Coordinates of C-alpha atoms and ligand atoms in Angstrom, one line a residue:
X221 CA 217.8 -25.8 17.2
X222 CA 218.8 -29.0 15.2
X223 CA 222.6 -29.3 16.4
X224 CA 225.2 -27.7 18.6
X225 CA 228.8 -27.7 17.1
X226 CA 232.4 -26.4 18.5
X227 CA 231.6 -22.8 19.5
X228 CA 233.9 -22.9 22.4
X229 CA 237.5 -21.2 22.7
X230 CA 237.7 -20.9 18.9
X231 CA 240.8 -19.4 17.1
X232 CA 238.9 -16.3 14.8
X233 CA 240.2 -13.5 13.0
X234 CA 238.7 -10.3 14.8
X235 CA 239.0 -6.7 14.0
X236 CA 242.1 -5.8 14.8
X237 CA 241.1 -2.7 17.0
X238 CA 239.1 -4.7 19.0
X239 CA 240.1 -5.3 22.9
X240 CA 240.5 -9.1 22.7
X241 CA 242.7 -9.0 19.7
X242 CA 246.0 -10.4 19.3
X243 CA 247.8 -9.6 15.8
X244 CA 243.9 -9.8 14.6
X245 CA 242.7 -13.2 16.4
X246 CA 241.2 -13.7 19.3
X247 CA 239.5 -17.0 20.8
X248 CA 236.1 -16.5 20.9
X249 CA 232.5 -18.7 22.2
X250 CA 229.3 -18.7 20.6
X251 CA 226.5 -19.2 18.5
X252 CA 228.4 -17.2 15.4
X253 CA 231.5 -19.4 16.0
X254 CA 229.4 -23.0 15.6
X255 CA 227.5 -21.7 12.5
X256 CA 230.7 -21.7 10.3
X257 CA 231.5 -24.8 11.7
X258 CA 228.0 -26.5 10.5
X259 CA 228.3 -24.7 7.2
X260 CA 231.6 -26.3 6.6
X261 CA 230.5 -29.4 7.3
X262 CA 227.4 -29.1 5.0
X263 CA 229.3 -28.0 2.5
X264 CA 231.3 -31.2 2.8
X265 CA 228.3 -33.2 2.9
X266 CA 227.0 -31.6 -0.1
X267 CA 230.0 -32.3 -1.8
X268 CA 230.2 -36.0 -1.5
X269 CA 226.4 -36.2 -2.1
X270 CA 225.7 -33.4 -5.0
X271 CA 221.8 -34.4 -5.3
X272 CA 221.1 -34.0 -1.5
X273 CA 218.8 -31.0 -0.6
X274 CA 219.5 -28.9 2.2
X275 CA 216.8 -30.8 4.2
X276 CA 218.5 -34.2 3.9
X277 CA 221.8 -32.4 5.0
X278 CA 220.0 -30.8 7.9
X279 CA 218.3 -34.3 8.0
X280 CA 221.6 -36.7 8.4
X281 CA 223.2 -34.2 10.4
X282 CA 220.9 -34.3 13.0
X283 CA 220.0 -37.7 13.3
X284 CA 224.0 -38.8 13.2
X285 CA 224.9 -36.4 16.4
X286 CA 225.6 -37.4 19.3
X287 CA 223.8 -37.2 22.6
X288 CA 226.8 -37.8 24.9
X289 CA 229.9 -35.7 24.8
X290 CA 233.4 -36.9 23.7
X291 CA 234.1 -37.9 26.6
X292 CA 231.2 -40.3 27.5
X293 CA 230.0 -38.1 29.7
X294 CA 226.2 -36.0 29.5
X295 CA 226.2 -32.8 28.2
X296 CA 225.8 -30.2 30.4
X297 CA 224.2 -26.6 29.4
X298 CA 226.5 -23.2 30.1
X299 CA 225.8 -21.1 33.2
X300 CA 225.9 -20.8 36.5
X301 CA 223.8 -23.3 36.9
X302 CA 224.7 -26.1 35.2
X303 CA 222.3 -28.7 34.2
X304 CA 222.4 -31.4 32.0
X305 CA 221.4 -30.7 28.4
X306 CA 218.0 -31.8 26.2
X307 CA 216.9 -31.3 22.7
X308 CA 215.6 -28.1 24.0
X309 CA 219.9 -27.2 24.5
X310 CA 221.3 -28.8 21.6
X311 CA 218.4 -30.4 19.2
X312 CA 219.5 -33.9 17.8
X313 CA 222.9 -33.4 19.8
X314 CA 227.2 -32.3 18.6
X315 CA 227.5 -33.0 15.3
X316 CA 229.7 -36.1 13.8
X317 CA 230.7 -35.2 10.7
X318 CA 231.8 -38.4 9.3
X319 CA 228.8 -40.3 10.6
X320 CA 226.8 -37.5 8.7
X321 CA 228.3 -38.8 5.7
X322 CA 226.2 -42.2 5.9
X323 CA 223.4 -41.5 7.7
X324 CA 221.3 -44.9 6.1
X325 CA 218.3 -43.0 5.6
X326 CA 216.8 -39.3 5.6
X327 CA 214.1 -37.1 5.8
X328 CA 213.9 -35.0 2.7
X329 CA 211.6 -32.2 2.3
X330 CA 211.3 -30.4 -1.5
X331 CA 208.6 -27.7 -2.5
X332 CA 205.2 -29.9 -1.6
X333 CA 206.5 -29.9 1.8
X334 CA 207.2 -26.4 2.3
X335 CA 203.7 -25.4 0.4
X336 CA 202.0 -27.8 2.8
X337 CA 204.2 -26.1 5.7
X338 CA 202.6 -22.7 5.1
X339 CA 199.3 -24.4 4.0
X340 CA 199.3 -25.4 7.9
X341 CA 200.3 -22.5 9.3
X342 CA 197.2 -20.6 7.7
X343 CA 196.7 -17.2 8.9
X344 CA 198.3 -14.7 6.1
X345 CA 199.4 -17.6 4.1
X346 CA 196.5 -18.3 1.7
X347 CA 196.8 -19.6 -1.6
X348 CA 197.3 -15.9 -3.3
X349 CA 200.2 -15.0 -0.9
X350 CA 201.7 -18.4 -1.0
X351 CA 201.6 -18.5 -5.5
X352 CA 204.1 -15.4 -4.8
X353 CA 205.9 -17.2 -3.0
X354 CA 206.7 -20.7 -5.5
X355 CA 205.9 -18.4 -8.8
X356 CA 203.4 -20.2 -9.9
X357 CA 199.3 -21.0 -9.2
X358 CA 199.3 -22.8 -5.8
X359 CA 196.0 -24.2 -4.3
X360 CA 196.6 -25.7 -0.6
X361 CA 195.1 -28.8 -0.1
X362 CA 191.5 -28.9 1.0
X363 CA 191.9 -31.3 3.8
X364 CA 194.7 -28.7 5.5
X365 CA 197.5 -30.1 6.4
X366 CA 198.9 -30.8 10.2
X367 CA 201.9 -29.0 11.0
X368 CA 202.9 -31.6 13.0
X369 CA 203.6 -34.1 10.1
X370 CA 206.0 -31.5 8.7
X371 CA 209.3 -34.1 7.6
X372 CA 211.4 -32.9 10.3
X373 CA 214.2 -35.5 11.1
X374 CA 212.8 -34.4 14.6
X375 CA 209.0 -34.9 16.6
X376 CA 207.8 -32.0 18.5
X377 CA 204.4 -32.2 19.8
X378 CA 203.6 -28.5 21.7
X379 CA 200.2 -29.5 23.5
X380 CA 199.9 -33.3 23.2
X381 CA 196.6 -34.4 25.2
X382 CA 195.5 -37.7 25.4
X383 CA 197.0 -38.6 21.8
X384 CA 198.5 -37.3 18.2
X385 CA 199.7 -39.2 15.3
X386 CA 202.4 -37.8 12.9
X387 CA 203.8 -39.2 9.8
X388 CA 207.4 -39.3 8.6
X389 CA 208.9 -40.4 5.6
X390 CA 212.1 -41.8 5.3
X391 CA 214.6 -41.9 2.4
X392 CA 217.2 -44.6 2.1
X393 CA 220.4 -43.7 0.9
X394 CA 222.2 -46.2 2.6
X395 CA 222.5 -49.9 0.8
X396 CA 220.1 -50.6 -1.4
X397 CA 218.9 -53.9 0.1
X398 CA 218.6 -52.4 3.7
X399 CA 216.2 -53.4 7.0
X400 CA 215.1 -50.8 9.6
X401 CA 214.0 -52.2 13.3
X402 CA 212.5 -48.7 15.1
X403 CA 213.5 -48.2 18.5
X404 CA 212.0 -46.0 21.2
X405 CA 213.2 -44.0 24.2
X406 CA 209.7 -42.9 25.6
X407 CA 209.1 -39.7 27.1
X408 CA 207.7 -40.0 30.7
X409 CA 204.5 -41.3 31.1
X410 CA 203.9 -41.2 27.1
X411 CA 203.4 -43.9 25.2
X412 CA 204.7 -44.4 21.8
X413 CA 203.6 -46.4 19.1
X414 CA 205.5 -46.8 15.8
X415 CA 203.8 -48.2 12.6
X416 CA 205.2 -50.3 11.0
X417 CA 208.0 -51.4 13.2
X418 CA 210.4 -52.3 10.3
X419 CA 211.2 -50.5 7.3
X420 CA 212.1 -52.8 4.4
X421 CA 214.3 -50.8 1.7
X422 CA 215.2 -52.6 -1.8
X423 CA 216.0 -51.6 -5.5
X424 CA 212.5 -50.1 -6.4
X425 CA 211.3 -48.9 -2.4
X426 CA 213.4 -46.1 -1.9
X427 CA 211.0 -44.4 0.4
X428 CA 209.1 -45.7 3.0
X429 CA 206.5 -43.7 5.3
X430 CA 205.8 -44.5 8.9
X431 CA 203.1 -43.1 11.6
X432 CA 203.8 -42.6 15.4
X433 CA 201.4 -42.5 17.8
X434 CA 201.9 -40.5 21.4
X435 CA 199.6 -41.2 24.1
X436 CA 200.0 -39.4 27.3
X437 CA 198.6 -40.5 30.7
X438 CA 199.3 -37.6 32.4
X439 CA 196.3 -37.0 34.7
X440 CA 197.1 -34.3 36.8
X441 CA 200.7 -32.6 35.7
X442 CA 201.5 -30.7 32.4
X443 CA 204.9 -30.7 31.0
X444 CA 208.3 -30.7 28.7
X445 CA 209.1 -34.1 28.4
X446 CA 211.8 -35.9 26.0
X447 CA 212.6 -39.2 24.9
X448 CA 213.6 -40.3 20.9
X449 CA 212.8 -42.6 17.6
X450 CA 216.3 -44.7 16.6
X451 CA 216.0 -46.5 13.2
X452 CA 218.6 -49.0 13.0
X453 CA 219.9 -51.5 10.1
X454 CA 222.7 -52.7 12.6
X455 CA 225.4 -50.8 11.8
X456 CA 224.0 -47.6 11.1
X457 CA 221.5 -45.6 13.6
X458 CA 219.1 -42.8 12.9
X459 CA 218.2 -41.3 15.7
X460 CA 215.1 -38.1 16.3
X461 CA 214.3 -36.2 19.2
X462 CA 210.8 -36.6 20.3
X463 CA 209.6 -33.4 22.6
X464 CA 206.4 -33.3 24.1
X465 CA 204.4 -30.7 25.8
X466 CA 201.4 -32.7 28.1
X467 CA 198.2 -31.2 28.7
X468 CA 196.4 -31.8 31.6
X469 CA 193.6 -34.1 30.4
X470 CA 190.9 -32.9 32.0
X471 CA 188.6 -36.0 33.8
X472 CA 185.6 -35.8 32.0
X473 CA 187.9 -37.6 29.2
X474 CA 189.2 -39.9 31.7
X475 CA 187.5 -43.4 31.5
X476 CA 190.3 -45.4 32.8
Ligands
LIG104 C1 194.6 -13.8 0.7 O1 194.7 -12.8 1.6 C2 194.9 -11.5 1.1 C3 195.2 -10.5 2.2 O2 194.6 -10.9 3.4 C4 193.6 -11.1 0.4 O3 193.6 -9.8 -0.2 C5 193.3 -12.2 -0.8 O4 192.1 -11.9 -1.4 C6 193.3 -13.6 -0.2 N1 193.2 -14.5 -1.3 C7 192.5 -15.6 -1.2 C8 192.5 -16.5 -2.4 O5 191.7 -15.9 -0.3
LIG105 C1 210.8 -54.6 -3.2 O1 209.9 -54.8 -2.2 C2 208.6 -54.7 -2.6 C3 207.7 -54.7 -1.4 O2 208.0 -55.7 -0.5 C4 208.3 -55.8 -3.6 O3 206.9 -55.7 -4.0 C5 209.2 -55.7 -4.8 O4 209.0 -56.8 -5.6 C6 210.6 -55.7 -4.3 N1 211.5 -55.4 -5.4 C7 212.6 -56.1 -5.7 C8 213.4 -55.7 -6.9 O5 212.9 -57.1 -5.0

C-alpha cells in the first residue's frame, strides 16, 4: 500500500439492475472507488510533469500525503474495532494532490532498478527468464543485489536484527539550488542513522544518494514497529515510512 484516497460514500454510476441503484448511481466505499481517484490524480501529475515515470508519480504522491486527517485529527482504521491507523493502513498516508505537484525531490526507479529488483528476488528469475522479460541480453549483477535498497519512496525492513543499511537515491525536481536537512521519527527502540544528513542540490547534482542505518536493541521482544525519514528544504517536506520487523537478537550477539 503506498496511499489511501476518498473511497468513502462516493457518488458512482452502477448497473442499473443492481439493488443499491438509484437512476444508475449509487454511493458506494472501497478499495475500487479510491483507485480512480489516484489514477486521476496521476494523470494530472503526469500532465504537468510529461518526463516523470510512474515511479516518481508513485514517488511524490506518497511522500506529499498526509499522516493526519482533514481534520487534525489521527486516522483511524475501519471496523468494529477502531484503531488508529499506520503505514501498514494507509502507506505514506491521504493523498494531497496539489502538494504532489511539488514534491522537491523523488525517488525514480527506470529499468536497472527493476532488473536489479528481480536480480534480488532470485529464485525463477535468472538471467535467461529475466532477458524475456526487458528483450534484450540481461546478466544480473554478480554481487546480487539487496532487495532492501530497492528506490522505494518508502523503508521496509521485514527481519531487522541488530542492524541493516539501505540506500536511496533522491531526485531533485524542486529549485535548482536546493538544501535537504533529514529528519527522523525513530521507530521504538531502533536507532537510525542517516548519511549524509544534508543533501546539497545545484545546476549539475541533480541526484544525490544517501545510506540509512537501523540498529535495533531489542533484546527480548520481536515486532512491527514504525517511525519515518522527512527531507526538508524549508518549505517543502518529503516524507517516507520506515517499517521495521525486530528479531529477537539472540544473547550470544549481545556484548552490551
Ligand atoms: C534459468 O532457469 C531456467 C528454468 O529453471 C533454466 O532452464 C535455465 O537454464 C536457467 N538459465 C540460466 C542462465 O541459469
Ligand atoms: C555543484 O556542487 C558540486 C558539489 O558540491 C560542485 O562540485 C559543483 O561545482 C557545483 N556546481 C555548480 C554549478 O555550482
Amino acid at each position: 500500500m503506498d496511499v489511501a484516497a476518498p473511497g468513502v460514500n462516493v457518488l458512482a454510476a452502477i448497473n442499473p439492475a443492481n439493488m443499491d441503484a438509484f437512476d444508475g448511481f449509487a454511493l458506494k466505499s472501497g478499495t475500487s472507488l479510491s483507485c480512480p481517484h489516484v489514477a486521476g490524480i496521476a494523470v494530472l501529475l503526469k500532465s504537468l510533469h510529461p518526463s516523470w515515470s510512474p515511479a516518481a508519480i508513485r514517488s511524490a504522491l506518497t511522500t506529499t500525503a498526509s499522516t493526519i486527517d482533514p481534520s487534525g485529527e489521527p486516522i483511524f482504521t475501519m471496523g468494529d474495532a477502531q484503531t488508529v491507523a499506520g503505514p501498514f493502513d494507509y502507506g505514506g498516508g491521504i493523498v494531497i494532490p496539489n502538494r504532489a505537484a511539488d514534491p522537491g525531490l523523488i525517488y525514480d526507479m527506470g529499468m536497472t532498478d527493476s532488473v536489479d529488483y528481480l536480480c534480488s528476488i532470485g529464485y525463477k528469475y535468472n538471467s535467461s527468464a529475466i532477458s524475456a522479460l526487458t528483450l534484450q541480453s540481461t546478466v544480473c549483477p554478480s554481487k546480487s543485489p539487496s532487495i532492501l535498497d530497492l528506490n522505494l519512496p518508502s523503508i521496509t525492513v521485514p527481519n531487522l536484527g541488530a542492524s541493516v543499511t539501505v540506500t536511496r537515491t533522491v531526485t531533485n525536481v524542486g529549485p535548482v539550488d536546493s538544501t535537504y536537512i533529514a529528519s527522523v521519527e525513530s521507530p521504538l527502540g531502533v536507532q537510525v542513522a542517516v548519511r549524509p544528513q544534508m543533501l546539497v542540490f545545484n545546476s549539475t547534482v541533480k541526484k544525490l544518494s544517501f545510506t540509512v542505518t537501523l540498529s535495533s536493541s531489542h533484546k527480548s521482544v520481536g515486532g512491527y514497529y514504525i517511525g519515518s525519514l522527512s527531507w526538508s528544504d524549508g518549505i517543502r517536506v518529503v516524507k517516507s515510512p520506515i517499517s521495521v520487523k525486530t528479531e529477537i537478537i539472540p544473547s550470544y550477539t549481545d556484548r552490551s
